[in-house]
Short mmCIF file of C-alpha atoms in Angstrom, two decimals:
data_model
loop_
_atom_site.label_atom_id
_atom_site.label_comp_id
_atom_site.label_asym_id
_atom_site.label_seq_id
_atom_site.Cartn_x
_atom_site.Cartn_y
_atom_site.Cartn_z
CA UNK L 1 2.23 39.51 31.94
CA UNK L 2 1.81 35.96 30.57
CA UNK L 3 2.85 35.46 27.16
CA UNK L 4 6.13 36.93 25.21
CA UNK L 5 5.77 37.14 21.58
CA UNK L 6 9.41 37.10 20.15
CA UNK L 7 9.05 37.97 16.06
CA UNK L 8 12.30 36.97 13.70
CA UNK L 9 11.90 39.67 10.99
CA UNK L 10 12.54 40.07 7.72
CA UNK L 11 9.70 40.30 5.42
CA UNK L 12 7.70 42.86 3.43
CA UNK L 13 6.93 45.29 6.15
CA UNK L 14 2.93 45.02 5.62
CA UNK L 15 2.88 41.19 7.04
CA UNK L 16 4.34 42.48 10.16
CA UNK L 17 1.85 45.53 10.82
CA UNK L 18 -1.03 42.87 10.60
CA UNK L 19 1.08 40.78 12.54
CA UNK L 20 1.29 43.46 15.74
CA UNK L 21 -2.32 44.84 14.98
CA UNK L 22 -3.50 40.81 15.85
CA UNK L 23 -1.04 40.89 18.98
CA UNK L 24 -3.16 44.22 20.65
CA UNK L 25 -6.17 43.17 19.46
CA UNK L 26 -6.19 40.29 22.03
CA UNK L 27 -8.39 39.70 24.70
CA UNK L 28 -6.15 39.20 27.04
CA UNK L 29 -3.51 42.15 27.92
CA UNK L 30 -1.24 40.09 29.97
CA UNK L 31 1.37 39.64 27.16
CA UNK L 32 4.45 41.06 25.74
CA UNK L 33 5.47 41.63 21.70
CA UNK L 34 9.66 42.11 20.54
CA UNK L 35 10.24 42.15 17.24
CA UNK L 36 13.84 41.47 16.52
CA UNK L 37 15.08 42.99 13.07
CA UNK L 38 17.70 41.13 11.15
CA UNK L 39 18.62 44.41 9.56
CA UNK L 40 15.57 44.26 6.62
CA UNK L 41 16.41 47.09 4.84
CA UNK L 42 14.72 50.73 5.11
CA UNK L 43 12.90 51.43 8.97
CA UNK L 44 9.63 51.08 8.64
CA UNK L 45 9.30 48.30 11.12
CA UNK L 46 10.78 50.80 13.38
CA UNK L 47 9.03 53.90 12.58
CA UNK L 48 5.76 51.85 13.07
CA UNK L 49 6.58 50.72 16.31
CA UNK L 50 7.08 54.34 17.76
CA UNK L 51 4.51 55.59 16.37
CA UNK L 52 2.20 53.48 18.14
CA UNK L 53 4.51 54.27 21.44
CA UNK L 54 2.90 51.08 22.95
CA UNK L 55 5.43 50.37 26.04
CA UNK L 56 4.45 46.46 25.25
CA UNK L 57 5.82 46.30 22.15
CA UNK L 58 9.74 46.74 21.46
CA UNK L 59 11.77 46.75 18.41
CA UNK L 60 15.34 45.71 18.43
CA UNK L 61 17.90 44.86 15.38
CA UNK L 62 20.82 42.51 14.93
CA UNK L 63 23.95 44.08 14.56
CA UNK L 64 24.60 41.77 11.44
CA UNK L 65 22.08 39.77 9.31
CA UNK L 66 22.33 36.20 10.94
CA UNK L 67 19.85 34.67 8.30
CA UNK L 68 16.00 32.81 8.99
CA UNK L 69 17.95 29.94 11.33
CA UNK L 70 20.19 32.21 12.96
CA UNK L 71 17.65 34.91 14.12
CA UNK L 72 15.22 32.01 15.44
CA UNK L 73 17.20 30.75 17.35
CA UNK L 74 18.41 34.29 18.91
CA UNK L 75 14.75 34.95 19.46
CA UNK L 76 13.96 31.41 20.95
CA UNK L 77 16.43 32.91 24.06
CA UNK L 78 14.84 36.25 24.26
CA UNK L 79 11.88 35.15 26.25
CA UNK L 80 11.10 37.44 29.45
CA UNK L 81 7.80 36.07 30.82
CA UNK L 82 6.22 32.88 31.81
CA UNK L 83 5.72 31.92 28.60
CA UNK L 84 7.27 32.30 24.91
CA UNK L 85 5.55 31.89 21.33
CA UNK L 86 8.32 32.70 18.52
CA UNK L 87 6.06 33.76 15.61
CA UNK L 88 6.81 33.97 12.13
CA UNK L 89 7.02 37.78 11.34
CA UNK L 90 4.19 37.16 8.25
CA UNK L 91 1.14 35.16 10.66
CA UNK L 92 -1.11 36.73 12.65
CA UNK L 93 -3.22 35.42 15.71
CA UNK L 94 -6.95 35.63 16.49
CA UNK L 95 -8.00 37.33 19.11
CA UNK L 96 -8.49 35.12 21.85
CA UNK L 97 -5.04 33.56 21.12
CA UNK L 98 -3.48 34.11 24.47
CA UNK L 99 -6.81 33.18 26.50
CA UNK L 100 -6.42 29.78 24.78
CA UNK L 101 -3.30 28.95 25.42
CA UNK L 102 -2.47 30.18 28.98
CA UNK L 103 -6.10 28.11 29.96
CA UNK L 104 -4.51 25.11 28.14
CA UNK L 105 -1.73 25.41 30.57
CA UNK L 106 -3.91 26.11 33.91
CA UNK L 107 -5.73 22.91 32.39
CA UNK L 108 -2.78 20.79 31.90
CA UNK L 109 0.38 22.00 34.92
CA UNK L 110 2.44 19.18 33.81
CA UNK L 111 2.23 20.92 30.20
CA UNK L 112 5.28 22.70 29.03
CA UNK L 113 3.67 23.44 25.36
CA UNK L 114 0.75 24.34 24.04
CA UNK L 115 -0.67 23.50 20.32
CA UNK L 116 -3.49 25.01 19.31
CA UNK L 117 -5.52 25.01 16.03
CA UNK L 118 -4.62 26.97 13.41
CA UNK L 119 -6.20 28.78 10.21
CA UNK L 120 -4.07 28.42 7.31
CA UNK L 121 -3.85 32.11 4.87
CA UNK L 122 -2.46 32.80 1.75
CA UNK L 123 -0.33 35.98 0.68
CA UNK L 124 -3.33 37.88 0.60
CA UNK L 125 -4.90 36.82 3.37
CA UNK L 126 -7.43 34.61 2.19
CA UNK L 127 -7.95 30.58 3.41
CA UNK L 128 -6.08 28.23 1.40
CA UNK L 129 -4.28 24.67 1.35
CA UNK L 130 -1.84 22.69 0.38
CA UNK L 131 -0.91 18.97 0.04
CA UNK L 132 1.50 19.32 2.88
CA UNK L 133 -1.29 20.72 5.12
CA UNK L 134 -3.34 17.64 4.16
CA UNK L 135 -0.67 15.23 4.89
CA UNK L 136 -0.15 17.08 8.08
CA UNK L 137 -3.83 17.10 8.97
CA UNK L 138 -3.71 13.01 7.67
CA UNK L 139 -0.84 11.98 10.04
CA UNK L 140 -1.95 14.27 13.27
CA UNK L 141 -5.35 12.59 13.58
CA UNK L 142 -4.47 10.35 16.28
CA UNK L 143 -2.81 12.99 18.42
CA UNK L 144 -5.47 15.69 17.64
CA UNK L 145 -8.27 12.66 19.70
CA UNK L 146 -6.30 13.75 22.95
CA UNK L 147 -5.87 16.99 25.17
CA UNK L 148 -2.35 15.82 26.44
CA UNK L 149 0.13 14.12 24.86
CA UNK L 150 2.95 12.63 27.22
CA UNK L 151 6.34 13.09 26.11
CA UNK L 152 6.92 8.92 24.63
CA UNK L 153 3.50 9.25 22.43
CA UNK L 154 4.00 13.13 21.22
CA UNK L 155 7.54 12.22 20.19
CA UNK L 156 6.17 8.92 18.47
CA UNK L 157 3.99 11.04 16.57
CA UNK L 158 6.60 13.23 14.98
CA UNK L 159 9.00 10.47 14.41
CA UNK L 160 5.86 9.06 11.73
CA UNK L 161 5.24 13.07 10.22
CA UNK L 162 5.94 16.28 10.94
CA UNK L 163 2.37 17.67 11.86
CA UNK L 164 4.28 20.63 13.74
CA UNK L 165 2.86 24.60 13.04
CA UNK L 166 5.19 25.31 15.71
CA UNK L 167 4.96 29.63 14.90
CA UNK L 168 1.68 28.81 16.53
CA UNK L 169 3.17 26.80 19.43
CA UNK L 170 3.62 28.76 22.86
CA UNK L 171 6.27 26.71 25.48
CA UNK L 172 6.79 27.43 28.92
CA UNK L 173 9.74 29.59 28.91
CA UNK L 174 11.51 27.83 31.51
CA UNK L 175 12.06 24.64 29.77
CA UNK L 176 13.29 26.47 26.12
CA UNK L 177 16.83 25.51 27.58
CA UNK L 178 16.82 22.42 26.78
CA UNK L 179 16.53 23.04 23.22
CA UNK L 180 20.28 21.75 21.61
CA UNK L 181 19.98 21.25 18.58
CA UNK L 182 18.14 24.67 17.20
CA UNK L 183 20.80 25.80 15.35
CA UNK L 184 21.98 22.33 13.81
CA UNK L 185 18.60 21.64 10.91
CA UNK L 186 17.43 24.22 9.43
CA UNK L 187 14.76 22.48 7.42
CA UNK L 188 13.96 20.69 10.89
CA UNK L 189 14.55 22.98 13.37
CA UNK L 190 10.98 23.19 14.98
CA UNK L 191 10.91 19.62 15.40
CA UNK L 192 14.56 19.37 17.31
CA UNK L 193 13.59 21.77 19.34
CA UNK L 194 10.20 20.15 20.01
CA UNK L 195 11.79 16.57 20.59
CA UNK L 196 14.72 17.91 22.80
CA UNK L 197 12.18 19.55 25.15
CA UNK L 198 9.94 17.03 25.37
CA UNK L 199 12.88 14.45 26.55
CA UNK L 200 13.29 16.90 29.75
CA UNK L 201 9.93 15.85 31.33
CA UNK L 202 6.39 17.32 30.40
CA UNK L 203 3.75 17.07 28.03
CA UNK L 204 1.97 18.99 25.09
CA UNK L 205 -0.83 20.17 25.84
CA UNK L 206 -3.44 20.03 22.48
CA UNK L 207 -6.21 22.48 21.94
CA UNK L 208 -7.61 22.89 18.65
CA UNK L 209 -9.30 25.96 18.81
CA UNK L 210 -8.16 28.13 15.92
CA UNK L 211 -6.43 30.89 16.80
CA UNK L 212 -3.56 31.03 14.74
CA UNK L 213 -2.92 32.72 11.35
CA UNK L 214 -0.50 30.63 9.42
CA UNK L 215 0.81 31.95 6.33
CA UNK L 216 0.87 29.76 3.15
CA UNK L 217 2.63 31.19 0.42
CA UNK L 218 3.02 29.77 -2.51
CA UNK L 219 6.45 27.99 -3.05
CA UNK L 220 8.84 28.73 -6.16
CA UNK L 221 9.23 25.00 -7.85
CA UNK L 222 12.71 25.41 -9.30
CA UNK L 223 14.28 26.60 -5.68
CA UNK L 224 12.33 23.76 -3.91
CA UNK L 225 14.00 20.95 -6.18
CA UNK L 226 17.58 22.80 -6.03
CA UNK L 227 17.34 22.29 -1.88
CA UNK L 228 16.16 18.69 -2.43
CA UNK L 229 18.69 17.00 -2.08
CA UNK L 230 20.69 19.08 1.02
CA UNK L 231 17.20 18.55 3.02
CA UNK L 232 16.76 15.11 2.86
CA UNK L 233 20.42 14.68 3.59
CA UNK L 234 19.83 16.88 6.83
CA UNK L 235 16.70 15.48 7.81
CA UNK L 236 18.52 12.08 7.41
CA UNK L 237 20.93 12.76 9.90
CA UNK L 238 18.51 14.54 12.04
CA UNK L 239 16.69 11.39 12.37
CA UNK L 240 19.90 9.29 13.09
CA UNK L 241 20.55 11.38 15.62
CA UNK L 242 16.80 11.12 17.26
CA UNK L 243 16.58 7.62 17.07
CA UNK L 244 19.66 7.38 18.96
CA UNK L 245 18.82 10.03 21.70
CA UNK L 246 15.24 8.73 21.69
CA UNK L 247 16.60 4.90 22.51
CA UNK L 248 18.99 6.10 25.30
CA UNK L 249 15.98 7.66 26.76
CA UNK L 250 14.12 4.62 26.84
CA UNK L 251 11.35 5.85 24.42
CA UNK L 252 11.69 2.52 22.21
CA UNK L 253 8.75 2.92 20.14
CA UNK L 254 9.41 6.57 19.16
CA UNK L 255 13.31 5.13 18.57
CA UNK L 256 11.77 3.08 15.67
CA UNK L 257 9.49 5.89 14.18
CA UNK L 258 12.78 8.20 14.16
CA UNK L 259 15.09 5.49 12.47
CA UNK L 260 12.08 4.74 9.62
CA UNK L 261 11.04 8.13 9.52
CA UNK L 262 8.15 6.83 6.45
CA UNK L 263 6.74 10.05 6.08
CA UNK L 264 9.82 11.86 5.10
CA UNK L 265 11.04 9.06 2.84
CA UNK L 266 7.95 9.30 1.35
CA UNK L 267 8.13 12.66 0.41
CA UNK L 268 11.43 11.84 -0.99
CA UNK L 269 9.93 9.52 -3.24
CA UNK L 270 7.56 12.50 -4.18
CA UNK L 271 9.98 14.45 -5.19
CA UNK L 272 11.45 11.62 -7.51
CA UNK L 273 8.37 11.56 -9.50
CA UNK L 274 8.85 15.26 -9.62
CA UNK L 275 12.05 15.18 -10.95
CA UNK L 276 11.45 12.62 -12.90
CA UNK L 277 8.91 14.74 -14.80
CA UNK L 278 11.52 17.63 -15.09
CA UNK L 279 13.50 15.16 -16.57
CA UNK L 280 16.38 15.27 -13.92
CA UNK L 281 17.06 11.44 -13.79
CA UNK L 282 20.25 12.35 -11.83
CA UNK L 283 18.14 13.61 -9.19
CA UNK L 284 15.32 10.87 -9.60
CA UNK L 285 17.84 8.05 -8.95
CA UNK L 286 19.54 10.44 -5.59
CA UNK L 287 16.05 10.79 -4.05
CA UNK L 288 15.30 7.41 -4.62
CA UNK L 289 18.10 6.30 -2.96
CA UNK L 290 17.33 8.39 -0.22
CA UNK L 291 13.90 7.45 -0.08
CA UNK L 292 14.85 3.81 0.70
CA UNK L 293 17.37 4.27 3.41
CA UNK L 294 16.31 4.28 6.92
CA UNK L 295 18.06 6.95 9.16
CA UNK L 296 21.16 5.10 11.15
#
């Protein structure tokens, strides 16, 4: 077996049975599926799972609820085989998902991650978009000309935007050590653990085949502008703390991208205007100041 598909649930029960029907419909057998259960109430995850009596496919629970972060970063240890994709437990893959990605690693040995292309879904299945997918898709050009990124360019990259779908993302399982910071940003946590890898030798490998269902949902307003403030202050110090580890390293350029970090400030600036239209000039003037402040 090749690839271990490690599945943080908690979500309306219907997501994840598309979810494993993707996982055996691949072309490829050589792969693994857990789904790890942070106690979503009732069992039909469970009585799904042994119904199909599919000796690939395990179900295990948490002994407590350790919340979205918490149960990632559980599952990001869990991996058994060569190599590890941590899904969310509401995407889905095509069916030539693990054929792409373990040939993108016979292509590329110094690889220690794969990207592939992805499909982006709404609730209902259907294709959709969003601004952030189109800033995402605006600041990933560049990297999405190459095959391989090395480790100075990819992290340059993500220091300008997030362009990261990282439930698509499969890593060798060997280097998922090195991850430190998983646990430390939630609203940033793919991207630590991206970075932090990355800095321990390799590259990312870049296909953009899509074979990825990514699951858009649409966002409730209110509880996006009540975590405003709390992410940007995270991602802040997230950033700080890049730039410095990035500069030790000797990655200079990606050092600078980290401490500006324009993308992010300009999505604080976004969300200004937003709550400037709400009429929360409290908020406005916080973003702002935010928005204006390079990480240090």
């Amino acid at each position: 077996m090749s690839v271990h598909f490690v599945v943080p649930y908690y979500v309306d029960p219907k997501y994840l049975f598309e979810l494993i029907e993707s996982v055996r419909k691949q072309t490829r057998d050589d792969w693994k599926l857990t789904i790890v259960d942070d106690q979503y109430p009732g069992t039909a995850a469970r009585d799904y799972i042994a119904e199909l009596d599919d000796p690939r496919i395990e179900w295990v629970q948490n002994e407590q609820n350790l919340g979205t972060t918490g149960n990632t970063t559980k599952c990001l240890t869990m991996g058994k085989l060569k190599y590890l994709t941590v899904m969310g437990a509401d995407d889905a893959l095509e069916p030539n998902y693990v054929e792409v990605v373990v040939n993108a690693f016979e292509r590329h040995p110094d690889a220690i991650m794969v990207h592939p292309g992805v499909n982006l879904v709404d609730g209902d299945g259907n294709p959709t978009d969003s601004l952030a997918d189109r800033i995402k898709r605006l600041v990933s050009r560049s990297a999405w000309r190459h095959d391989e990124l090395d480790g100075p360019t990819a992290a340059r990259s993500l220091m300008r935007g997030n362009w990261l779908y990282c439930p698509a993302m499969c890593y060798r399982t060997d280097v998922v050590p090195r991850a430190q910071q998983v646990g430390q940003y939630a609203s940033i946590a793919d991207l630590a653990w991206t970075i932090d890898m990355l800095l321990g030798g390799g590259t990312m490998a870049m296909d953009k085949t899509p074979v990825f269902r990514y699951r858009r949902h649409q966002a409730n307003h209110s509880s996006q502008h009540a975590k405003t403030l709390a992410r940007f202050d995270e991602e802040q110090r997230y950033y700080a703390a890049a730039a410095r580890k990035l500069r030790e390293t000797g990655w200079t350029r990606a050092a600078r991208a980290a401490r500006l970090h324009l993308t992010t400030r300009l999505h604080a600036l976004r969300s200004a205007l937003g709550a400037l239209g709400g009429r929360d000039v409290k908020l406005a003037l916080s973003l702002v100041g935010r928005a204006l402040r390079p990480a240090r």
